[in-house]
């Protein structure tokens, strides 16, 4: 059940996750279905939510600050898509183990599947809003070219790894300290204003606050999506490298913490 | 060839007064140590040596809090032992807390699928089984309704029907399952007997000594988390009954596992 120090037990752990795939995939499907159960629009809500936010923000920014709507609308849309993926991975990740308590109590499964359940659900919504963002970018700034679009594929892998890692870490923290969930929600509000999600990064640079973006570990993930869609270039090696470092570091931290805490986790639920 | 082996196995866990501490308590407690209540270390199981081979029907008896259910959960792999080793060959199917963990918003059919997948089924396997499960549960059209509207009895019926729709190699059972109304109970007992007969190894926790006597060929008597006696079913149960009647006369009560120490 635990990551071993050698690679063979790690492989075995991965194999166990794979063996349980029907279980966690059915949980993900159910999460998606029950989220919109009883609502007239159903899945439509996950389309409408980012659309409305983009319309509101674009109206405000283009009338107040004279932003060009063609480049600004896709900018906001990509920002919101990435941000809601990251923040949901953290806030929903907090409850990932508690939410699945009954299964943990009944059947020994690799604990890694519970953050995975959360993140795969998020990925679905991310894919929808990213699809919208791509359409909007096509309308606003034209065809980005094949290579920049293809660069989104490795990007998505990084998103998956990073999302799983933060969901796992915040889930583990919440198991031990119940107030982490509330702290996270407050923290995400603060972090949102420190990250150029819906305001232009220029605004910060003009005020000499560009370093805020440079030290922000979430900023490269925004850039990974924006470079191909808005600037029509593949992300620079620097951006890709920093996102890779952030994703791998958080993955190692999450995997190591899970390895240490997994055997005792059940006693804290 | 199924087998279960526990070598010098022990399980210790910490219990807190308020179970969860907040981050604030943790940080403040570090500065003003002594403010937070100290967690207690509970030795739930200690020095358990056990070998179960194919064909054995093992019953676990003992007073409340002796560690019976904990031992079963260790056998199932749900609790990781703090000391010692657990070696299991064969697929484990466990029947405890079955009524827990229904997805409230999902309907009966969907819950059948989740449970089957959790038990390690594949989609073709679930397709083959779900009709049989539905029939056994006798829930009919209710299966199209979200589980949140089910009565307690209906839930148990559904849970039991799913949990027992397996061909167990190693079967772990906690207590006798009382499922649904009288008619269903008869059916349920019949099915339990079939399953127990089919399983290569069966391990059950029981308060009903006569049931243990009739079903098991070996019995383990657990006391304070250690093995007091292990051997032929009738012998161990006789010894336990004798001991219990003597203890009763003395008016002794038996608290659960040892509280070893107050951990720093």
XYZ file of C-alpha atoms in Angstrom:
533
model
C 0.000 0.000 0.000
C 2.946 2.307 0.497
C 5.492 3.761 -1.840
C 8.644 1.810 -1.232
C 12.131 3.195 -1.452
C 12.813 1.065 -4.499
C 11.100 1.536 -7.804
C 9.400 -1.862 -7.838
C 7.005 -1.030 -4.987
C 6.282 2.303 -6.630
C 5.390 0.444 -9.791
C 3.234 -1.917 -7.788
C 1.449 1.050 -6.247
C 0.774 2.457 -9.699
C -0.460 -0.948 -10.799
C -2.916 -0.996 -7.893
C -4.211 2.419 -8.919
C -4.660 1.093 -12.434
C -6.463 -2.017 -11.200
C -8.941 0.182 -9.382
C -9.553 2.356 -12.429
C -13.171 1.319 -12.905
C -13.919 2.358 -9.367
C -12.408 5.830 -9.409
C -13.558 6.525 -12.931
C -17.124 5.741 -11.932
C -16.759 8.070 -8.942
C -15.573 10.863 -11.218
C -18.507 10.301 -13.545
C -20.901 10.370 -10.629
C -19.380 13.549 -9.203
C -19.952 15.253 -12.535
C -23.479 13.979 -12.834
C -24.566 14.756 -9.290
C -23.096 18.250 -9.440
C -25.703 19.238 -11.966
C -28.454 16.843 -11.020
C -31.796 18.595 -10.947
C -30.577 21.678 -12.772
C -32.276 22.487 -16.043
C -29.102 23.383 -17.912
C -27.053 20.508 -16.522
C -23.523 20.571 -17.842
C -24.359 23.853 -19.519
C -23.552 25.605 -16.270
C -19.887 24.787 -16.554
C -19.956 26.554 -19.933
C -22.012 29.503 -18.777
C -20.065 30.306 -15.647
C -16.794 31.321 -17.371
C -18.732 32.970 -20.213
C -20.602 35.262 -17.841
C -17.488 36.110 -15.864
C -15.647 36.944 -19.081
C -18.471 39.138 -20.354
C -18.658 41.052 -17.086
C -14.921 41.547 -16.747
C -14.533 42.519 -20.409
C -17.317 45.077 -20.164
C -15.760 46.598 -17.086
C -12.218 46.672 -18.399
C -12.990 47.797 -21.922
C -15.220 50.671 -20.778
C -13.141 51.729 -17.764
C -9.604 51.143 -19.000
C -10.116 51.069 -22.750
C -8.755 47.543 -23.175
C -9.011 46.090 -26.674
C -11.710 43.478 -26.387
C -10.259 41.190 -29.090
C -7.146 40.419 -27.132
C -8.568 41.019 -23.694
C -11.522 38.622 -23.817
C -9.360 35.542 -24.518
C -6.898 36.801 -21.923
C -9.570 36.867 -19.234
C -11.073 33.588 -20.345
C -7.761 31.702 -20.221
C -6.990 33.292 -16.856
C -10.304 32.216 -15.366
C -10.015 28.709 -16.782
C -6.580 28.160 -15.283
C -7.473 29.832 -12.035
C -10.608 27.881 -11.377
C -8.733 24.646 -12.119
C -5.976 25.472 -9.646
C -8.176 26.891 -6.906
C -10.693 24.049 -7.163
C -7.891 21.516 -6.955
C -6.905 23.106 -3.660
C -10.299 23.810 -2.097
C -11.996 20.591 -3.238
C -8.758 18.704 -2.643
C -8.994 19.652 1.029
C -11.960 17.331 1.470
C -10.769 14.547 -0.822
C -10.076 12.023 1.933
C -13.037 12.956 4.146
C -15.396 12.766 1.209
C -14.343 9.183 0.552
C -14.177 8.114 4.181
C -16.730 5.334 3.830
C -14.736 3.697 1.034
C -11.472 4.043 2.925
C -13.055 2.354 5.944
C -14.369 -0.547 3.905
C -11.796 -1.448 1.369
C -8.039 -1.052 1.146
C -7.359 0.981 -1.971
C -4.353 3.165 -2.744
C -5.157 6.528 -1.163
C -3.800 8.323 -4.218
C -7.055 7.624 -6.046
C -9.025 10.052 -3.866
C -7.128 13.210 -4.882
C -7.235 11.777 -8.384
C -11.029 11.642 -8.179
C -11.120 15.368 -7.402
C -8.585 16.360 -10.021
C -10.113 14.375 -12.862
C -13.455 16.038 -12.188
C -11.694 19.394 -12.317
C -9.940 18.411 -15.526
C -13.290 17.904 -17.165
C -14.403 21.439 -16.345
C -11.003 22.760 -17.277
C -11.238 21.075 -20.671
C -14.610 22.704 -21.305
C -13.495 26.196 -20.369
C -10.207 25.760 -22.209
C -12.139 24.748 -25.304
C -14.163 27.935 -24.986
C -10.999 29.950 -24.508
C -9.493 28.461 -27.652
C -12.609 29.371 -29.641
C -12.515 32.871 -28.228
C -8.837 33.200 -29.061
C -9.520 32.070 -32.643
C -12.121 34.821 -32.897
C -10.033 37.453 -31.149
C -6.506 36.888 -32.375
C -6.730 34.359 -35.191
C -5.184 30.935 -35.871
C -2.208 30.427 -33.553
C -0.443 27.851 -35.722
C -0.087 24.123 -35.246
C 3.065 24.027 -33.138
C 1.813 26.422 -30.450
C -1.429 24.467 -30.238
C 0.466 21.179 -29.901
C 2.430 22.682 -27.032
C -0.808 22.498 -25.049
C -0.503 18.707 -24.827
C 2.572 18.526 -22.562
C 1.084 21.501 -20.729
C -2.007 19.523 -19.860
C 0.133 16.703 -18.456
C 1.840 19.258 -16.190
C -1.548 20.552 -15.101
C -2.671 17.051 -14.207
C 0.462 16.327 -12.157
C 0.358 19.677 -10.397
C -3.378 19.442 -9.737
C -3.078 15.967 -8.221
C -0.156 17.083 -6.066
C -1.877 20.093 -4.548
C -5.146 18.211 -4.044
C -3.221 15.467 -2.258
C -1.193 17.875 -0.107
C -4.188 19.956 0.933
C -6.213 16.813 1.561
C -3.507 15.448 3.846
C -3.201 18.746 5.676
C -6.962 18.921 6.202
C -7.009 15.422 7.663
C -4.633 16.573 10.378
C -5.747 20.159 10.800
C -9.391 20.826 10.144
C -8.980 24.588 9.672
C -6.776 24.236 6.592
C -9.877 24.319 4.417
C -10.888 27.776 5.628
C -7.328 29.041 5.492
C -7.083 27.824 1.925
C -10.228 29.645 0.889
C -8.943 32.903 2.341
C -5.472 32.307 0.967
C -6.829 31.720 -2.535
C -8.629 35.077 -2.432
C -5.376 36.827 -1.606
C -3.412 34.838 -4.133
C -5.920 35.658 -6.845
C -5.066 39.348 -6.566
C -1.348 38.597 -6.639
C -1.707 36.595 -9.840
C -2.507 38.209 -13.181
C -5.669 36.185 -13.657
C -8.015 38.804 -15.048
C -6.028 42.031 -14.940
C -3.227 42.593 -17.469
C 0.226 41.669 -16.185
C 1.357 45.028 -17.591
C -0.445 46.788 -14.737
C 1.901 45.184 -12.240
C 5.029 45.749 -14.322
C 4.226 49.435 -14.747
C 4.085 49.832 -10.979
C 7.359 48.012 -10.460
C 5.597 44.945 -9.077
C 6.652 42.633 -11.884
C 8.614 40.533 -9.396
C 5.318 39.438 -7.868
C 4.619 37.504 -11.043
C 8.142 36.194 -11.263
C 8.098 34.609 -7.816
C 4.492 33.402 -8.091
C 4.605 29.617 -8.592
C 1.205 29.687 -10.291
C 2.141 32.316 -12.886
C 4.020 29.949 -15.249
C 0.897 27.813 -15.527
C -1.051 30.818 -16.807
C 1.711 31.611 -19.249
C 1.782 28.025 -20.546
C -1.782 28.470 -21.759
C -1.567 32.093 -22.801
C 1.616 32.019 -24.866
C 0.229 29.707 -27.551
C -3.325 31.055 -27.584
C -2.676 34.799 -27.339
C 0.868 35.331 -28.588
C 0.849 32.401 -31.032
C 4.172 31.026 -29.843
C 5.078 27.925 -27.908
C 5.889 28.751 -24.271
C 9.531 29.693 -23.755
C 11.816 27.039 -22.248
C 12.078 29.288 -19.190
C 8.304 29.238 -18.596
C 8.041 25.550 -19.364
C 11.006 24.812 -17.132
C 9.644 26.703 -14.154
C 6.233 25.053 -14.483
C 7.995 21.693 -14.693
C 10.022 22.431 -11.564
C 6.910 23.536 -9.649
C 4.936 20.474 -10.776
C 7.699 17.960 -10.074
C 8.599 19.501 -6.717
C 5.005 19.478 -5.530
C 4.549 15.947 -6.854
C 7.574 14.659 -4.952
C 6.433 16.448 -1.812
C 2.909 15.053 -2.129
C 4.067 11.521 -2.936
C 6.555 11.502 -0.069
C 4.041 12.895 2.437
C 1.447 10.386 1.291
C 3.937 7.564 1.643
C 4.699 8.579 5.207
C 1.129 9.359 6.256
C -0.879 6.770 4.346
C -0.711 3.955 6.927
C -1.919 6.236 9.732
C -4.354 8.325 7.742
C -7.395 6.225 8.550
C -7.068 6.890 12.284
C -7.472 10.615 11.760
C -10.573 10.565 9.585
C -3.962 -21.793 -2.341
C -5.254 -19.086 -0.027
C -3.506 -18.362 3.221
C -3.296 -15.651 5.847
C -0.368 -15.165 8.148
C 0.252 -12.633 10.893
C 3.711 -12.497 12.432
C 4.126 -10.849 15.800
C 1.706 -8.188 14.710
C 0.921 -5.115 16.766
C -1.177 -2.019 16.250
C -0.888 1.195 18.198
C -2.716 4.404 17.549
C -3.064 7.755 19.179
C -6.368 9.031 20.421
C -6.970 12.673 21.112
C -9.589 14.088 23.397
C -11.106 16.193 20.695
C -9.877 13.960 17.877
C -8.858 16.833 15.663
C -6.612 19.676 16.574
C -6.620 22.898 14.676
C -3.549 24.386 13.115
C -3.821 27.174 15.671
C -3.794 24.711 18.568
C -0.840 22.957 17.041
C 1.212 26.138 16.669
C 0.123 27.725 19.933
C 0.599 24.405 21.691
C 4.190 24.364 20.544
C 4.830 27.718 22.153
C 2.883 27.174 25.362
C 3.324 23.454 25.663
C 0.961 22.061 28.221
C -2.028 23.985 26.983
C -3.238 21.313 24.603
C -4.508 18.018 25.922
C -2.037 15.234 25.523
C -2.913 12.485 23.065
C -3.146 8.965 24.450
C -1.404 5.997 22.953
C -3.667 2.970 22.685
C -2.232 -0.463 22.124
C -5.080 -2.103 20.247
C -3.263 -5.298 19.258
C 0.036 -6.773 20.389
C 2.073 -9.854 19.562
C -0.512 -11.542 17.368
C 0.763 -14.684 15.680
C -1.728 -16.385 13.465
C -1.714 -18.763 10.539
C -4.866 -19.584 8.653
C -4.752 -22.171 5.913
C -7.222 -23.260 3.291
C -10.348 -24.891 4.634
C -10.187 -23.197 8.007
C -13.191 -21.458 9.519
C -11.857 -19.165 12.201
C -14.034 -17.426 14.744
C -12.806 -14.483 16.796
C -14.401 -14.050 20.223
C -13.752 -11.843 23.223
C -15.220 -9.029 25.262
C -16.232 -5.666 23.890
C -13.130 -3.682 23.089
C -10.865 -6.702 23.085
C -9.769 -5.776 19.573
C -11.862 -8.197 17.532
C -13.031 -5.775 14.878
C -9.643 -4.105 14.813
C -8.007 -7.447 14.121
C -10.467 -8.082 11.315
C -9.660 -4.700 9.783
C -5.958 -5.446 9.982
C -6.603 -8.765 8.259
C -8.559 -6.945 5.566
C -5.645 -4.564 5.002
C -7.626 -1.498 6.029
C -5.471 -0.813 9.081
C -1.746 -1.017 8.572
C 0.041 -2.779 11.437
C 2.507 -0.703 13.460
C 4.687 -3.727 14.139
C 5.051 -7.137 12.630
C 3.976 -8.467 9.284
C 0.851 -9.504 7.496
C 1.157 -11.897 4.571
C -1.940 -12.710 2.575
C -2.328 -14.929 -0.428
C -5.660 -14.814 -2.179
C -8.379 -12.278 -2.788
C -10.035 -10.866 0.302
C -13.731 -10.065 0.466
C -14.899 -8.321 3.582
C -18.405 -7.969 4.917
C -18.460 -5.210 7.480
C -19.897 -1.720 7.704
C -21.659 -2.646 4.483
C -24.487 -0.182 4.946
C -22.006 2.710 5.042
C -20.901 4.691 2.076
C -23.753 4.747 -0.334
C -23.605 7.656 -2.702
C -26.767 9.443 -1.604
C -27.486 11.242 -4.851
C -26.923 8.218 -7.063
C -29.663 5.677 -7.630
C -29.624 2.014 -6.701
C -28.245 0.789 -10.026
C -25.370 3.254 -9.919
C -24.539 2.267 -6.379
C -24.502 -1.364 -7.411
C -21.903 -0.461 -9.987
C -19.704 1.555 -7.567
C -19.695 -1.195 -5.019
C -18.901 -3.857 -7.557
C -16.039 -1.809 -8.946
C -14.781 -1.210 -5.407
C -14.787 -4.961 -4.920
C -12.600 -5.238 -7.983
C -15.131 -6.091 -10.680
C -14.721 -5.145 -14.337
C -17.538 -3.681 -16.463
C -18.436 -7.031 -18.101
C -18.492 -8.637 -14.660
C -20.815 -5.959 -13.320
C -23.144 -6.322 -16.296
C -23.364 -10.017 -15.650
C -24.080 -9.561 -11.959
C -26.259 -6.517 -11.580
C -29.478 -8.263 -12.588
C -28.919 -10.997 -10.047
C -28.118 -8.414 -7.366
C -31.265 -6.466 -8.182
C -33.401 -9.582 -7.983
C -31.933 -10.689 -4.693
C -32.499 -7.270 -3.137
C -36.192 -7.356 -4.203
C -36.108 -3.584 -4.495
C -37.653 -3.500 -7.973
C -38.425 -0.005 -9.193
C -36.871 1.572 -6.113
C -33.516 0.932 -7.746
C -34.256 3.816 -10.106
C -34.580 6.166 -7.138
C -31.703 7.996 -5.438
C -30.503 6.104 -2.388
C -31.202 9.130 -0.209
C -34.907 8.189 -0.243
C -34.307 4.597 0.883
C -35.342 3.409 4.313
C -32.692 1.926 6.576
C -33.956 -1.575 5.861
C -33.838 -1.043 2.108
C -30.275 0.166 2.347
C -29.185 -2.881 4.269
C -30.900 -5.119 1.737
C -29.155 -3.457 -1.162
C -25.794 -3.445 0.619
C -26.131 -7.087 1.553
C -27.139 -8.142 -1.944
C -24.127 -6.393 -3.455
C -21.625 -7.453 -0.843
C -22.554 -11.107 -1.119
C -22.603 -11.293 -4.904
C -19.011 -12.456 -4.944
C -17.071 -15.671 -5.037
C -14.855 -15.108 -2.045
C -11.464 -16.720 -1.608
C -10.920 -15.253 1.832
C -14.088 -14.054 3.511
C -14.034 -11.705 6.502
C -17.306 -11.182 8.365
C -18.057 -8.928 11.315
C -20.984 -10.061 13.481
C -24.046 -11.712 12.141
C -25.667 -9.511 9.584
C -29.273 -8.761 10.318
C -30.611 -7.681 7.003
C -34.105 -6.354 6.437
C -37.374 -7.924 7.511
C -37.947 -11.503 8.617
C -38.502 -12.961 5.172
C -35.359 -11.346 3.867
C -33.375 -12.465 6.903
C -34.104 -16.071 6.117
C -32.844 -15.551 2.599
C -29.829 -13.633 3.859
C -28.823 -16.361 6.287
C -29.153 -18.939 3.556
C -26.868 -16.938 1.325
C -24.353 -16.349 4.118
C -24.135 -20.068 4.710
C -23.543 -20.673 1.015
C -20.828 -18.060 0.892
C -19.117 -19.352 3.995
C -19.154 -22.817 2.510
C -17.735 -21.596 -0.797
C -14.911 -19.510 0.657
C -11.525 -21.150 0.963
C -10.918 -19.322 4.216
C -13.518 -17.740 6.451
C -12.798 -15.531 9.429
C -15.672 -14.124 11.452
C -16.051 -11.977 14.542
C -18.892 -13.221 16.675
C -20.702 -12.449 19.905
C -23.021 -15.346 19.314
C -20.995 -18.218 20.741
C -23.385 -20.908 19.572
C -23.209 -19.599 16.024
C -19.433 -19.617 16.240
C -19.546 -23.181 17.536
C -21.641 -24.366 14.608
C -19.828 -22.494 11.846
C -16.187 -22.404 12.909
C -13.687 -25.194 13.315
C -11.185 -22.961 15.062
C -11.635 -20.105 17.492
C -9.373 -17.314 18.634
C -10.069 -15.725 22.008
C -8.834 -12.185 22.104
C -8.269 -10.283 25.324
C -6.791 -6.793 25.685
C -5.507 -7.007 22.154
C -3.553 -10.197 22.673
C -4.351 -13.840 22.004
C -5.578 -15.487 25.179
C -6.298 -18.798 23.539
C -6.329 -20.250 20.056
C -7.432 -23.711 19.058
C -10.313 -26.086 18.512
C -13.637 -24.238 18.461
C -15.392 -26.177 21.210
C -12.433 -26.122 23.575
C -11.846 -22.400 23.305
C -15.516 -21.511 23.578
C -15.935 -23.738 26.639
C -12.932 -22.103 28.268
C -14.244 -18.666 27.406
C -17.699 -19.413 28.811
C -16.201 -20.792 31.983
C -13.966 -17.756 32.393
C -16.838 -15.370 31.664
C -19.092 -16.945 34.308
C -16.310 -16.786 36.913
C -15.570 -13.187 36.029
C -19.256 -12.393 36.280
C -19.442 -13.742 39.824
C -16.472 -11.638 40.847
C -18.208 -8.664 39.290
C -15.217 -7.873 37.124
C -15.711 -5.668 34.176
C -13.343 -5.715 31.286
C -12.113 -2.474 29.880
C -10.817 -2.455 26.348
C -7.280 -2.215 25.025
C -4.507 -0.981 27.223
C -3.907 2.697 27.419
C -0.176 2.471 27.434
C 0.929 5.947 28.210
C 0.147 9.560 27.728
C 2.315 10.474 24.787
C 4.262 13.682 24.988
